[in-house]
Amino acid sequence: MFSGGVLRSSQQLRGVPLFARQLSTSPRPLLARSYTTSGRPNQLRMGQTRGGGNGQKRPGNNSFLSRFDRINPLALVGAATILISGYMLIIKPYMEWRSELKHRAVERQQEEEKAQAGYTEEQVAKFPFGKKTVVFVLGGPGSGKGTNSSKLVDDFGFVHLSAGDLLRAEQKRPVSQYGELIAHYIREGLIVPHEITIGLLRNAMMDHPESDRFLIDGFPRNLVQAKAFEDSVCKAKKVLYFECPESTMLERLLDRGKTSGRSDDNIESIKKRFRTYVNDSKPVIDEYAKEGKVMTVSCKGSVDDVYKVTHKKMSDFLQALEKTSQQQDAK
Ligand SMILES: Nc1ncnc2c1ncn2[C@@H]1O[C@H](COP(=O)(O)OP(=O)(O)O)[C@@H](O)[C@H]1O
Ligand SMILES: O=c1ccn([C@@H]2O[C@H](COP(=O)(O)OP(=O)(O)O)[C@@H](O)[C@H]2O)c(=O)[nH]1
């Protein structure tokens, strides 16, 4: 490796960084610089010894310390700089990247374990779904379900479960087996198979065992879903329905699409969602209306105006519910 006659004894330089060795063995007549105790440089010619100018080496000349007399300190500084830069620019970022990868893998595994664990059949069977007050919030896409639900949470202590939000969260979960399927159904404005949505809703209710009131927003979207939920979870006590003309919904959705980042707030998906709403979802509202469960609120007017009506209707319903439960307790 070290060819040429310049480096006469590689033995002499063992333990000195490569960069320093190469510089110190440069064919240029190098002036090796050492320092006296007073700090002044003490310049010696290559091969010249401290003892005198006759070129004869003293017995101690080959000692460990004397080797450093021949090394240019600038070369040492250069070598050190290269080593430190190499560490900072390559080794350190590489080690940080490895540690980040490890951290992410652990997080993913924990998430997967949690998702797979879910709730046991026994836990589900024991959960008192029937004692909860469940209100479905229905209406076409963009009719104001989410906007009003958030306000009802603050005023009446509901837990707000948006079926659409739960599906979007499931879609984003890296280890979800349903991610692609959900993405497809949402983009096409279709209804995701109800087993998935009901499983998410049921788990989300069980995540809040302390709460007695749940607003389930944007669900059920067809009669099959409604029946499956009633059979496997519970019956809704009331339905809050936002009545809204298609032209208003379209305008609001296109406006929301400017910032929502949702894959379905675009004209093609919106048209498909309207079709699904008319064919599949509206019949659910009609069915609950026959049972006398529907409170209808018009979406026309400002956000505050619409919420004022919503608040009044919800307040009346909860008061009536309270009265009924007191009467039952008194019997
Ligand atoms: N009364 C209203 N007047 C004007 N814009 C509204 C009103 N209610 C809701 N919006 C807006 O319309 C869009 C759709 O409302 P949102 O509550 O998200 O509907 P949904 O949950 O039914 O899809 C949102 O951007 C919201 O801010
Ligand atoms: O029970 C549900 C609720 C929502 N979705 C899907 O999620 C989309 C968005 O629903 P969300 O209620 O979030 O929004 P909206 O259409 O009411 O604005 C729908 O078009 C469906 O594709 C579904 O499949 N099942």
XYZ file of C-alpha atoms and ligand atoms in Angstrom:
383
model
C 0.000 0.000 0.000
C 2.693 2.423 0.965
C 4.843 2.092 -2.141
C 7.886 4.189 -2.983
C 10.997 4.826 -1.019
C 9.711 7.726 1.024
C 8.302 5.630 3.796
C 11.313 3.763 4.902
C 9.972 2.188 8.015
C 6.262 1.603 8.311
C 7.041 0.151 11.729
C 7.991 3.598 12.921
C 4.573 5.051 12.078
C 2.310 2.350 13.488
C -0.377 3.932 15.581
C -0.369 7.225 13.646
C -3.504 8.048 11.596
C -3.259 7.305 7.887
C -3.729 10.922 6.879
C -0.913 11.998 9.153
C 1.341 9.239 7.877
C 0.823 10.243 4.281
C 1.527 13.879 4.971
C 4.527 13.113 7.105
C 5.966 10.953 4.350
C 5.435 13.516 1.611
C 8.363 13.697 -0.842
C 8.466 17.475 -0.300
C 11.307 18.550 2.026
C 9.043 18.850 4.994
C 9.924 20.960 7.963
C 8.840 19.051 11.013
C 7.872 21.423 13.707
C 8.070 20.644 17.395
C 7.474 22.931 20.317
C 9.761 23.939 23.146
C 8.494 24.237 26.688
C 8.408 28.024 26.218
C 5.872 27.511 23.463
C 8.125 28.781 20.668
C 8.365 26.565 17.641
C 11.588 24.654 17.454
C 12.227 23.854 13.826
C 14.273 20.864 12.863
C 15.111 19.481 9.520
C 13.847 16.029 8.624
C 16.250 13.491 10.079
C 18.096 16.158 12.095
C 18.272 15.331 15.756
C 18.002 17.566 18.732
C 21.427 16.575 19.949
C 23.465 18.225 17.184
C 23.978 18.734 13.513
C 26.261 15.832 12.715
C 23.333 13.641 11.590
C 24.294 10.845 13.979
C 21.344 9.454 15.813
C 21.424 9.293 19.595
C 20.504 5.990 21.271
C 17.127 7.346 22.477
C 16.218 8.521 18.973
C 13.823 5.657 18.285
C 11.764 6.214 21.426
C 8.013 6.560 21.227
C 8.033 10.335 21.802
C 10.692 11.027 19.220
C 8.423 9.633 16.505
C 6.057 12.543 17.019
C 8.849 15.015 16.286
C 8.500 14.023 12.662
C 4.770 14.527 12.399
C 3.414 17.802 11.191
C 0.825 19.023 13.745
C -1.212 20.497 10.888
C -1.525 17.013 9.494
C -2.720 15.767 12.865
C -5.308 18.534 13.078
C -6.435 17.697 9.532
C -6.763 14.036 10.374
C -8.695 14.786 13.524
C -10.994 17.113 11.607
C -11.673 14.430 9.025
C -12.391 11.854 11.712
C -14.747 14.156 13.617
C -16.512 15.288 10.430
C -16.890 11.674 9.324
C -18.435 10.822 12.661
C -20.805 13.815 12.619
C -21.798 13.506 8.956
C -21.966 9.746 8.470
C -21.724 7.627 11.597
C -23.898 9.730 13.923
C -26.791 10.211 11.422
C -26.585 6.503 10.551
C -26.821 5.510 14.213
C -29.738 7.913 14.734
C -31.515 6.501 11.661
C -31.034 2.930 12.936
C -32.389 3.875 16.336
C -35.413 5.633 14.749
C -36.159 2.525 12.659
C -35.984 0.346 15.754
C -38.272 2.726 17.640
C -40.846 2.731 14.825
C -40.816 -1.063 14.581
C -41.524 -1.329 18.319
C -44.363 1.204 18.038
C -45.871 -0.691 15.086
C -45.713 -3.957 16.959
C -47.403 -2.432 20.008
C -50.141 -0.953 17.827
C -50.692 -4.272 16.076
C -50.895 -6.122 19.370
C -53.398 -3.581 20.677
C -55.515 -3.769 17.513
C -55.504 -7.538 17.480
C -56.387 -7.689 21.143
C -59.490 -5.450 20.808
C -62.034 -6.542 23.342
C -62.730 -10.161 24.232
C -66.176 -11.656 23.571
C -66.669 -11.787 27.307
C -65.926 -8.051 27.694
C -68.314 -7.228 24.843
C -71.042 -9.409 26.351
C -70.647 -7.692 29.727
C -70.716 -4.112 28.407
C -74.083 -2.461 29.206
C -74.834 -1.133 25.683
C -78.592 -1.273 26.378
C -78.280 1.241 29.234
C -76.616 3.871 27.046
C -78.459 6.714 25.375
C -77.547 6.420 21.702
C -78.666 9.118 19.271
C -78.030 8.660 15.544
C -77.158 11.876 13.674
C -78.249 11.560 10.047
C -78.562 13.719 6.930
C -76.936 14.001 3.540
C -73.213 14.601 3.013
C -72.385 18.161 4.118
C -75.743 18.751 5.835
C -74.058 19.802 9.105
C -73.926 16.564 11.130
C -70.345 17.030 12.325
C -70.668 20.761 12.989
C -73.693 20.358 15.254
C -72.469 17.171 16.930
C -69.331 18.943 18.180
C -71.463 21.618 19.801
C -73.789 19.069 21.410
C -70.757 17.418 23.008
C -69.916 20.645 24.820
C -73.475 21.373 25.950
C -74.820 17.931 26.842
C -71.757 15.788 27.614
C -72.170 13.399 24.697
C -69.324 11.297 23.348
C -69.290 12.032 19.598
C -68.487 9.055 17.375
C -68.325 9.891 13.683
C -68.465 6.674 11.664
C -66.656 8.428 8.804
C -63.859 9.633 11.121
C -63.448 6.157 12.627
C -63.207 4.646 9.144
C -60.666 7.256 8.032
C -58.578 6.585 11.167
C -58.731 2.838 10.538
C -57.724 3.413 6.923
C -54.615 5.300 8.057
C -53.560 2.738 10.660
C -50.378 1.253 9.097
C -51.163 -2.335 10.086
C -54.878 -2.265 9.260
C -56.022 -5.087 7.004
C -58.885 -2.860 5.791
C -56.910 0.225 4.755
C -57.169 -0.180 0.995
C -60.734 -1.439 1.085
C -61.926 1.553 3.145
C -60.036 4.000 0.919
C -61.793 2.546 -2.131
C -65.306 2.655 -0.628
C -64.895 6.230 0.618
C -63.507 7.531 -2.671
C -66.364 5.858 -4.563
C -68.990 7.160 -2.119
C -70.033 3.594 -1.282
C -70.946 2.099 2.073
C -68.161 0.124 3.758
C -69.271 -3.421 4.787
C -71.140 -2.973 8.046
C -69.133 -5.543 10.048
C -66.123 -3.219 9.876
C -68.016 -0.046 10.824
C -70.021 -1.681 13.604
C -66.842 -3.227 15.059
C -65.196 0.203 15.139
C -68.245 1.872 16.677
C -68.664 -0.836 19.302
C -64.995 -0.642 20.330
C -65.169 3.164 20.434
C -68.182 2.992 22.768
C -66.331 0.540 24.998
C -63.386 2.927 25.105
C -65.699 5.287 27.068
C -67.253 3.108 29.762
C -67.823 6.189 31.940
C -70.148 7.843 29.414
C -73.912 7.286 29.215
C -74.581 9.388 26.095
C -73.333 8.725 22.584
C -73.925 10.642 19.366
C -73.336 8.313 16.441
C -72.806 10.561 13.443
C -73.219 9.406 9.823
C -74.437 5.929 10.729
C -76.449 3.820 9.849
C -76.271 4.501 6.139
C -78.545 1.700 4.987
C -81.276 -0.529 6.412
C -79.000 -3.565 6.728
C -76.557 -1.574 8.882
C -79.381 -0.258 11.046
C -80.691 -3.756 11.736
C -77.215 -5.224 12.353
C -76.396 -2.478 14.862
C -79.686 -2.978 16.719
C -79.116 -6.734 16.857
C -75.471 -6.673 17.940
C -75.089 -3.423 19.905
C -78.291 -1.589 20.916
C -81.265 0.378 19.677
C -80.970 4.126 19.174
C -83.273 6.148 21.408
C -83.537 9.017 18.922
C -82.475 10.185 15.455
C -81.379 13.765 14.812
C -81.933 14.470 11.134
C -80.500 17.462 9.246
C -82.727 18.186 6.279
C -80.813 19.915 3.507
C -81.258 20.574 -0.226
C -78.649 19.024 -2.491
C -77.565 22.416 -3.867
C -76.666 23.651 -0.352
C -74.823 20.434 0.478
C -72.871 20.642 -2.781
C -71.841 24.228 -2.136
C -70.715 23.464 1.430
C -68.847 20.299 0.467
C -66.930 22.015 -2.321
C -66.036 24.754 0.122
C -64.980 22.208 2.767
C -62.923 20.407 0.109
C -60.595 23.407 -0.190
C -59.117 22.596 3.226
C -60.412 19.191 4.403
C -57.854 17.093 2.521
C -60.558 14.436 2.203
C -60.353 12.111 -0.791
C -64.144 12.367 -1.304
C -64.701 16.149 -1.134
C -64.452 16.509 -4.919
C -67.221 16.790 -7.482
C -67.001 13.186 -8.800
C -67.101 11.599 -5.326
C -69.777 14.042 -4.110
C -72.139 13.029 -6.951
C -71.673 9.357 -6.034
C -72.280 10.107 -2.340
C -75.528 11.923 -3.203
C -76.690 8.869 -5.156
C -75.900 6.533 -2.244
C -77.675 8.899 0.148
C -80.893 8.979 -1.902
C -80.948 5.233 -2.641
C -79.700 3.757 0.641
C -79.499 6.246 3.500
C -82.692 8.285 3.175
C -84.850 5.119 3.561
C -83.269 4.613 7.018
C -84.514 8.048 8.126
C -87.960 7.277 6.691
C -88.053 4.014 8.608
C -87.137 5.652 11.938
C -89.681 8.395 11.234
C -92.368 5.685 11.151
C -91.258 4.694 14.666
C -91.611 8.325 15.799
C -87.920 8.616 16.608
C -86.857 11.428 14.276
C -86.168 15.058 15.302
C -85.815 17.099 12.102
C -83.712 20.265 11.899
C -83.491 22.396 8.748
C -79.894 23.122 7.694
C -80.877 26.521 6.279
C -79.503 29.532 8.118
C -76.212 30.350 9.781
C -74.296 27.831 11.883
C -75.570 29.547 15.041
C -79.178 29.627 13.853
C -79.167 25.945 12.973
C -77.531 25.031 16.271
C -80.092 27.026 18.270
C -82.845 24.776 16.879
C -80.703 21.665 17.355
C -79.995 22.597 20.981
C -83.688 23.127 21.739
C -84.720 19.805 20.223
C -81.982 17.879 22.028
C -82.752 19.594 25.308
C -86.456 18.692 25.017
C -85.606 15.092 24.184
C -83.196 14.667 27.118
C -85.675 16.214 29.542
C -88.397 13.840 28.353
C -85.992 10.927 28.691
C -85.096 11.956 32.230
C -88.767 12.208 33.143
C -89.469 8.741 31.774
C -86.574 7.207 33.687
C -87.699 8.908 36.934
C -91.211 7.537 36.424
C -89.812 4.052 35.854
C -87.660 4.314 38.991
C -90.699 5.401 41.022
C -92.683 2.253 40.052
N -75.351 26.323 8.855
C -74.245 26.334 8.112
N -73.983 27.355 7.304
C -72.879 27.391 6.535
N -71.952 26.424 6.517
C -72.134 25.364 7.315
C -73.284 25.252 8.154
N -73.207 24.093 8.832
C -72.077 23.502 8.438
N -71.420 24.264 7.539
C -70.176 23.952 6.831
O -70.504 22.999 5.836
C -69.513 22.005 5.729
C -70.147 20.639 5.983
O -70.561 20.556 7.338
P -70.269 19.248 8.194
O -70.750 19.517 9.570
O -68.881 18.843 8.020
O -71.253 18.219 7.426
P -71.398 16.650 7.526
O -70.773 16.214 8.807
O -72.868 16.424 7.519
O -70.749 16.116 6.310
C -68.448 22.353 6.726
O -67.403 23.015 6.053
C -69.142 23.289 7.707
O -68.258 24.238 8.265
O -71.329 4.171 8.381
C -70.622 4.647 7.485
C -70.171 5.987 7.509
C -69.377 6.434 6.472
N -68.998 5.616 5.482
C -68.118 6.072 4.387
O -67.485 7.279 4.762
C -67.797 8.307 3.818
C -67.795 9.655 4.510
O -68.742 9.692 5.528
P -68.852 10.914 6.545
O -70.029 10.645 7.432
O -67.542 11.144 7.187
O -69.083 12.190 5.638
P -70.334 12.820 4.914
O -70.494 12.060 3.631
O -71.544 12.695 5.763
O -69.922 14.220 4.690
C -69.083 7.877 3.217
O -69.339 8.445 1.936
C -68.905 6.357 3.122
O -68.118 6.005 2.021
C -69.452 4.302 5.459
O -69.130 3.549 4.561
N -70.220 3.849 6.463
